[in-house]
Every structure is written in structure tokens, then in C-alpha cells.
Short mmCIF file of C-alpha atoms in Angstrom, two decimals:
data_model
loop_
_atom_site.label_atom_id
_atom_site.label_comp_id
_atom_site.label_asym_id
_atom_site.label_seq_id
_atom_site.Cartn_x
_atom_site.Cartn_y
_atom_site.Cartn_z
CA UNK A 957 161.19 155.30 83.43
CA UNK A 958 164.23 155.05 85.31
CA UNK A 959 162.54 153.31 88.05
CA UNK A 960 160.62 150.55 85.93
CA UNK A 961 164.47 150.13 83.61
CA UNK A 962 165.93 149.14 87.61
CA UNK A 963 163.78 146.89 88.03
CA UNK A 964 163.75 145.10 84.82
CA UNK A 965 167.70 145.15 84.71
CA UNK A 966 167.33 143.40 88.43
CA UNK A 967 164.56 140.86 87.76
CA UNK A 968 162.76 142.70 90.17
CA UNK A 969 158.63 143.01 89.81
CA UNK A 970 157.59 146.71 89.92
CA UNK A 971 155.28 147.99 91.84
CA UNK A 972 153.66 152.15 90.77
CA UNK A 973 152.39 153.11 93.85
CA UNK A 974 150.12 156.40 92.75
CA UNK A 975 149.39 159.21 95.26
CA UNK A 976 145.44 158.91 94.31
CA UNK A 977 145.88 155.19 95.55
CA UNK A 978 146.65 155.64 99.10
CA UNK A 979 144.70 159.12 98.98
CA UNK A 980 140.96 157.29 99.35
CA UNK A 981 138.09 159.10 101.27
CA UNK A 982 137.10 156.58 103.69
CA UNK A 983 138.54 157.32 107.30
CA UNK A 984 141.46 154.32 107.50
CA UNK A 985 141.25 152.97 104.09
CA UNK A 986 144.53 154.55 103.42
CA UNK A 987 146.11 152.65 105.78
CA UNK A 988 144.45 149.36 104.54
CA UNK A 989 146.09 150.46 100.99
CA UNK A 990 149.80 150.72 102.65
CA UNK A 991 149.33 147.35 104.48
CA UNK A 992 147.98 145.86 101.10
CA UNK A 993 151.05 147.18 98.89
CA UNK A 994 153.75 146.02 101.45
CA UNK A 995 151.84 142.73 101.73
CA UNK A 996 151.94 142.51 98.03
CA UNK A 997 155.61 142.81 97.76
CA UNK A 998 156.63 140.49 100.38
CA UNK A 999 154.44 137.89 97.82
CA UNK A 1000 155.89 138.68 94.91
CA UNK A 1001 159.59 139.49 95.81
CA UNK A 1002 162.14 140.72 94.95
CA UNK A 1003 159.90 143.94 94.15
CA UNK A 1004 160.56 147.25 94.07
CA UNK A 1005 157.92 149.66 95.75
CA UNK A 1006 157.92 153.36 93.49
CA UNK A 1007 156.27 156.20 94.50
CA UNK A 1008 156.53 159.64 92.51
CA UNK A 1009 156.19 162.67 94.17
CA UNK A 1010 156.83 161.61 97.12
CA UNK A 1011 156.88 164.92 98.83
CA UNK A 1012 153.18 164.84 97.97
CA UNK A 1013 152.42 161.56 100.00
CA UNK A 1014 155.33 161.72 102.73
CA UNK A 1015 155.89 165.25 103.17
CA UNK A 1016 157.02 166.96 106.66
CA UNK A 1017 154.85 166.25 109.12
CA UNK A 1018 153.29 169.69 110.42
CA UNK A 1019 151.09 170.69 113.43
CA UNK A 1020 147.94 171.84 111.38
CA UNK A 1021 148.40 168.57 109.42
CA UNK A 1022 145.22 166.27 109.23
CA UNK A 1023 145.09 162.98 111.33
CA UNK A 1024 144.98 160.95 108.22
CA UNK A 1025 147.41 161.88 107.16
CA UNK A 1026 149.74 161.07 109.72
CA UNK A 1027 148.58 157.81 110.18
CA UNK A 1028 149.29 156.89 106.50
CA UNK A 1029 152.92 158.13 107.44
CA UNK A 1030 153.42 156.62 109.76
CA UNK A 1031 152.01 153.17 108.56
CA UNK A 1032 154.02 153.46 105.84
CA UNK A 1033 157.29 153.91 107.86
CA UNK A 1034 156.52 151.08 110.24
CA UNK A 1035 155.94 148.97 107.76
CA UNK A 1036 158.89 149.93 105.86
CA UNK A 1037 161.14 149.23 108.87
CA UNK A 1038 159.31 145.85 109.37
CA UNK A 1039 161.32 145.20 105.94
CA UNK A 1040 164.60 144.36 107.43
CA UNK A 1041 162.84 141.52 109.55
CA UNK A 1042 163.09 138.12 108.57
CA UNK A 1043 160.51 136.34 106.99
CA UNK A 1044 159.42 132.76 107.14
CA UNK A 1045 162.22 131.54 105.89
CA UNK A 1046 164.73 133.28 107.41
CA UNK A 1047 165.95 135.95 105.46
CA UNK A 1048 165.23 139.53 104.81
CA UNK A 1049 162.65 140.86 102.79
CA UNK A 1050 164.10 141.48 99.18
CA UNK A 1051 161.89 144.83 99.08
CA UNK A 1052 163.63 148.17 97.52
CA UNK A 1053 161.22 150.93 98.59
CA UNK A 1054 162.25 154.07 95.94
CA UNK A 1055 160.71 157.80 95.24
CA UNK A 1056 161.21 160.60 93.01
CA UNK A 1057 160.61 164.25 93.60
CA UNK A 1058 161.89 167.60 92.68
CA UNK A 1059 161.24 169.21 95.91
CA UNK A 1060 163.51 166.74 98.62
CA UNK A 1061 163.23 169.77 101.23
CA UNK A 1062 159.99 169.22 101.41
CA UNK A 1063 160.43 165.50 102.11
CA UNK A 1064 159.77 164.17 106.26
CA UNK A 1065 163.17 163.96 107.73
CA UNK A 1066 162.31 160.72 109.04
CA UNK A 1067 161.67 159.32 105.17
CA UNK A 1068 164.94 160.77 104.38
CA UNK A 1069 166.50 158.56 107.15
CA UNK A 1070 165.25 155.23 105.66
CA UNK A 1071 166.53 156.28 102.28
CA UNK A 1072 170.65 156.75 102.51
CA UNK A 1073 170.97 156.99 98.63
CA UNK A 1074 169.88 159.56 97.31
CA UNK A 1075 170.80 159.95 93.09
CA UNK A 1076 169.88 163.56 91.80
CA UNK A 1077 169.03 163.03 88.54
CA UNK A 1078 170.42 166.39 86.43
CA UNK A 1079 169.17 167.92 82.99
CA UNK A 1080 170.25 165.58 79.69
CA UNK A 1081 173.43 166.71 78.26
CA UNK A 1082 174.16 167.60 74.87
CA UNK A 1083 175.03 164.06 73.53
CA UNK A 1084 171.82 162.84 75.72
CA UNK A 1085 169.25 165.51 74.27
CA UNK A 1086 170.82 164.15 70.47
CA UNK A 1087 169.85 160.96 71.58
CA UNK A 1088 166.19 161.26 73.19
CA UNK A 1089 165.78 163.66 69.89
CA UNK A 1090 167.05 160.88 67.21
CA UNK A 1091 164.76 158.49 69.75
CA UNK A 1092 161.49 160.72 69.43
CA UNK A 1093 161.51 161.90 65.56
CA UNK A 1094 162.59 158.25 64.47
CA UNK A 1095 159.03 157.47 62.71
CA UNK A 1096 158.72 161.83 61.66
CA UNK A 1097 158.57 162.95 58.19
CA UNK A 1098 162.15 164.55 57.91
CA UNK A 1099 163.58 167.36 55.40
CA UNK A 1100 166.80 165.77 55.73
CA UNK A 1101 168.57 169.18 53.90
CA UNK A 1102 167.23 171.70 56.05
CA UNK A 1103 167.50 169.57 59.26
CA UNK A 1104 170.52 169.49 61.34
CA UNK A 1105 170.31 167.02 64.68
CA UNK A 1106 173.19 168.86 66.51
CA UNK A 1107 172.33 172.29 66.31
CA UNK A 1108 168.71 171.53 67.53
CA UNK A 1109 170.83 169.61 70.30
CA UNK A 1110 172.32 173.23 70.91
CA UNK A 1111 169.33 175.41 71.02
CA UNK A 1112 167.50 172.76 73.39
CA UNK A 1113 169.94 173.32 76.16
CA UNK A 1114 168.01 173.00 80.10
CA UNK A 1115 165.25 171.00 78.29
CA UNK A 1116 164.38 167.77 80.12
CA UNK A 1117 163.28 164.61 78.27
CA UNK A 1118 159.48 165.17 78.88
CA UNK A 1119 160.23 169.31 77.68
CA UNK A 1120 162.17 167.72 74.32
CA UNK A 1121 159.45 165.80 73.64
CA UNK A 1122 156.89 168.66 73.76
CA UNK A 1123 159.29 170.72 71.73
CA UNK A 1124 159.29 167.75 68.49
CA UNK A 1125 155.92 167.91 68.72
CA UNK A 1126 155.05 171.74 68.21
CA UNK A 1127 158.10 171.73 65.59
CA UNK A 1128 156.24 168.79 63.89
CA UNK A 1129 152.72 171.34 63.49
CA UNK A 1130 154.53 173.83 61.95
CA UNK A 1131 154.57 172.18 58.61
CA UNK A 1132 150.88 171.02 59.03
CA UNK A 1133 149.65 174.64 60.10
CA UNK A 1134 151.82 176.28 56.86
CA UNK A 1135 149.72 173.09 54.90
CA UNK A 1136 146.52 174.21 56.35
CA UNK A 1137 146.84 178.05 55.73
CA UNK A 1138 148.36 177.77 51.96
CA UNK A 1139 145.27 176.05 51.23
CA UNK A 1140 142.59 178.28 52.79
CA UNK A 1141 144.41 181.14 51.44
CA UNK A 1142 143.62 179.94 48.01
CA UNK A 1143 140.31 179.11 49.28
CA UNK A 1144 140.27 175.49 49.56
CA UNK A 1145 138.13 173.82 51.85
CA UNK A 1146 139.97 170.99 53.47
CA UNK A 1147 138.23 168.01 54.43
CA UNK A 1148 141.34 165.80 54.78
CA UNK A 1149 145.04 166.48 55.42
CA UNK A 1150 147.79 164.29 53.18
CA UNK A 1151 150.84 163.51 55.17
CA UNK A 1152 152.80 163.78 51.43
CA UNK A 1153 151.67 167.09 50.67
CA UNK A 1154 153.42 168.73 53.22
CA UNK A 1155 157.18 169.29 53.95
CA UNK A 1156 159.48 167.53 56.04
CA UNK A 1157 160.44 169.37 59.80
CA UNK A 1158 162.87 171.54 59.66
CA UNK A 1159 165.78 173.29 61.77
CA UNK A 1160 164.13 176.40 62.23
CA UNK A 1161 160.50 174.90 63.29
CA UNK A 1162 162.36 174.06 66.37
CA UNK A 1163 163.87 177.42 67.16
CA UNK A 1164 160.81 178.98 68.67
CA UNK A 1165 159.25 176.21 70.27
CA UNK A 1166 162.46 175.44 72.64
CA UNK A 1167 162.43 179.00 73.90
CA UNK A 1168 158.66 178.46 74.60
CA UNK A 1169 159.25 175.36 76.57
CA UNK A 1170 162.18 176.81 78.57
CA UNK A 1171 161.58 176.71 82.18
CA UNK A 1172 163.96 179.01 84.33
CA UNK A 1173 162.65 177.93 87.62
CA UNK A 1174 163.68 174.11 86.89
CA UNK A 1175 167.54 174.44 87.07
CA UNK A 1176 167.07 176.54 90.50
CA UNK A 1177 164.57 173.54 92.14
CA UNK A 1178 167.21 171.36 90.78
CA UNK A 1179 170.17 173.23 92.70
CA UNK A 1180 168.92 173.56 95.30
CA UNK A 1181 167.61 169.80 95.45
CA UNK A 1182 171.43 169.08 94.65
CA UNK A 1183 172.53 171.57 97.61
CA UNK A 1184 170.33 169.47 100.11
CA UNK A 1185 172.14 166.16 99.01
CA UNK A 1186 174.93 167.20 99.32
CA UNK A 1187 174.30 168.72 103.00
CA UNK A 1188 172.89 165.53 103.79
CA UNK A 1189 176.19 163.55 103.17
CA UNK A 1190 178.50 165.65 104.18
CA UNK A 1191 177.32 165.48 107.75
CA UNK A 1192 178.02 161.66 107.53
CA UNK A 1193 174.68 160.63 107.83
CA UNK A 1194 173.99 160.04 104.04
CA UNK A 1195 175.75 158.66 100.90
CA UNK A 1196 175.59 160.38 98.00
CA UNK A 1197 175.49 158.72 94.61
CA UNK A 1198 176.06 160.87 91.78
CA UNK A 1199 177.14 159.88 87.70
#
């Protein structure tokens, strides 16, 4: 999301480069996919190239590694230096080639070189999660006296936007499973379930759900993704951005 919001603030076109696309099964088609993509965005500039998980695609290059995959690397790359060369009119190529990962260690050194920013992009805060929460439960049925925004701002501390969003939605099934098992305790059948016969979400429908969706190891791959940036510019050879 980040990525497409850059290049719509710059006017830029955006270009999703999935792993599956430049992972075909034909012997050189891979490279063919590169070659078409850069090709693409030399057309269509300014454009903004986007690959996440890019450890997946341009990981460290290893001795057991298949040939393949090494040539897709290493198209890639010279292809991606071939971007400061001037085109047919003179000028560079307006190309910004960006990727997202959680594992940068894992990343090809080489990779790393021809991409000196490098923006770690932490948990949302407290005022942040308030926000992505008013975002996501702006169309839910509310119980607007047992709800209270901030506190379930509290309890979702370490949640990322994608984990908060998972969280609304199990909160939002507790009233509908209450619904569903008041009426076939009495010994209803239910053929249809009406959004007005069951109550609003409530405070406490989130309080179990955010523990479920707590994930300790996330903070530490984040750390230590942080602790690799930062090694990175304090030998000079990197800038680091950080907000």
C-alpha cells in the first residue's frame, strides 16, 4: 500500500512485479519476464518497479543455488544498472526500482548496493492503530455504550495493520456466534441471519482475539531488520531514512 500511495503522490505508473511472474518453468523464460518488465517501464515512465518479498526473488546467491536462478539475478541487476544510462533522448531513465521484505539479511549484498535507502517500516503506534481501527469498523454495526476506541487501541499493542484487521473481524463474529447459539438453544432452526437482531461489537469481543493474533516473533525479525540498517549506514556505505 505504501508502495502504490508513492507512486500515486509522484505521478508515477506502478508496476507489481509478483514472485510467481518471473518464477515460470520454462528454462530462460524468466529472464524474458525481467527484460519485458524493465522494457515496460522505460515505455511508460516515470514508473516505479515493486517487488515484495524480495528476499524470495533476489536472495544471497549460494553455491548449491540453481542456474536459473542466478541468471534471473543477475538479469535483473544488469538491467537495473542499465537504468542510469541515457535514453534516446538524452536523459536518464525515470525508473525507481523498490522492494519490501521482513528478512533484509537474507537479501544479495549486491541488491543491497543498488538500493542506498533503505526505510524500516516499524509497528503502528497507538494514535496509528486508533486510526486503521476507526478506518476498518467505519461501515460495522457498533454498540456505541459498551465500545471504547482507545482502550481497544491499548490492548492491540505490536499488532500490524494486516493483524488489526484480522482482530475486527473475529471481534465482529462474536455477536453473530452469541446470535446463532441463543437461537439453537431454544431450538430454532435458522435459515437466515438478521443483521438487526443481533448486538452491536463490543469492547470486550476484542480482548481475546488481539491476544490470539499476537505474534512474538514479529518485533524480533523487525529488530533485527532495524539492527542491519543501521550497520549498513554506519559504515558509510548506506543512508538510512527513518520517520
Amino acid at each position: 500500500m505504501l508502495a502504490k500511495a508513492l507512486a500515486h503522490e509522484s505521478g508515477a505508473s506502478f508496476i507489481n512485479l509478483h514472485i510467481s511472474t518471473m518464477t515460470e518453468k520454462w528454462y530462460g523464460d524468466s529472464n524474458k519476464i525481467v527484460r519485458a518488465v524493465f522494457s515496460l517501464a522505460r515505455k511508460i515512465q516515470p514508473a516505479i518497479i515493486f517487488i515484495d518479498e524480495i528476499d524470495a526473488v533476489l536472495g544471497t546467491r549460494r553455491s548449491g543455488e540453481h542456474e536459473a536462478s542466478g541468471m534471473v539475478k543477475a538479469e535483473f541487476m544488469t538491467l537495473w544498472d542499465g537504468l542510469t544510462s541515457a535514453n534516446t533522448s538524452g536523459l536518464p531513465a525515470q525508473i525507481v526500482v523498490l522492494g519490501a521484505t521482513n528478512r533484509i539479511n537474507d537479501i544479495d549484498e549486491a541488491i543491497l548496493r543498488r538500493m542506498p535507502k533503505k526505510l524500516p517500516v516499524p509497528l503502528p503506534a497507538y494514535e496509528q492503530r486508533q486510526k486503521i481501527l476507526q478506518l476498518i469498523l467505519h461501515d460495522a454495526k457498533i454498540d456505541s455504550e459498551h465500545f471504547d476506541l482507545d482502550h481497544v487501541s491499548k490492548i492491540t499493542a505490536g499488532l500490524s495493520g494486516s493483524d488489526l484487521k484480522e482482530v475486527c473481524r473475529d471481534a465482529a463474529m462474536v455477536p453473530v456466534r452469541e446470535y446463532i447459539r441463543q437461537h439453537t438453544a431454544e431450538g430454532r432452526q435458522i435459515i437466515s441471519i438478521d443483521p438487526a437482531g443481533y448486538r452491536g461489537i463490543r469492547t470486550h469481543d476484542f480482548i481475546g482475539c488481539s491476544s490470539k493474533h499476537t505474534t512474538p516473533g514479529c518485533e524480533g525479525s523487525f529488530n533485527s531488520s532495524q539492527d542491519k540498517v543501521g550497520s549498513l549506514a554506519s559504515d558509510g556505505e548506506y543512508n538510512n531514512v527513518q520517520e
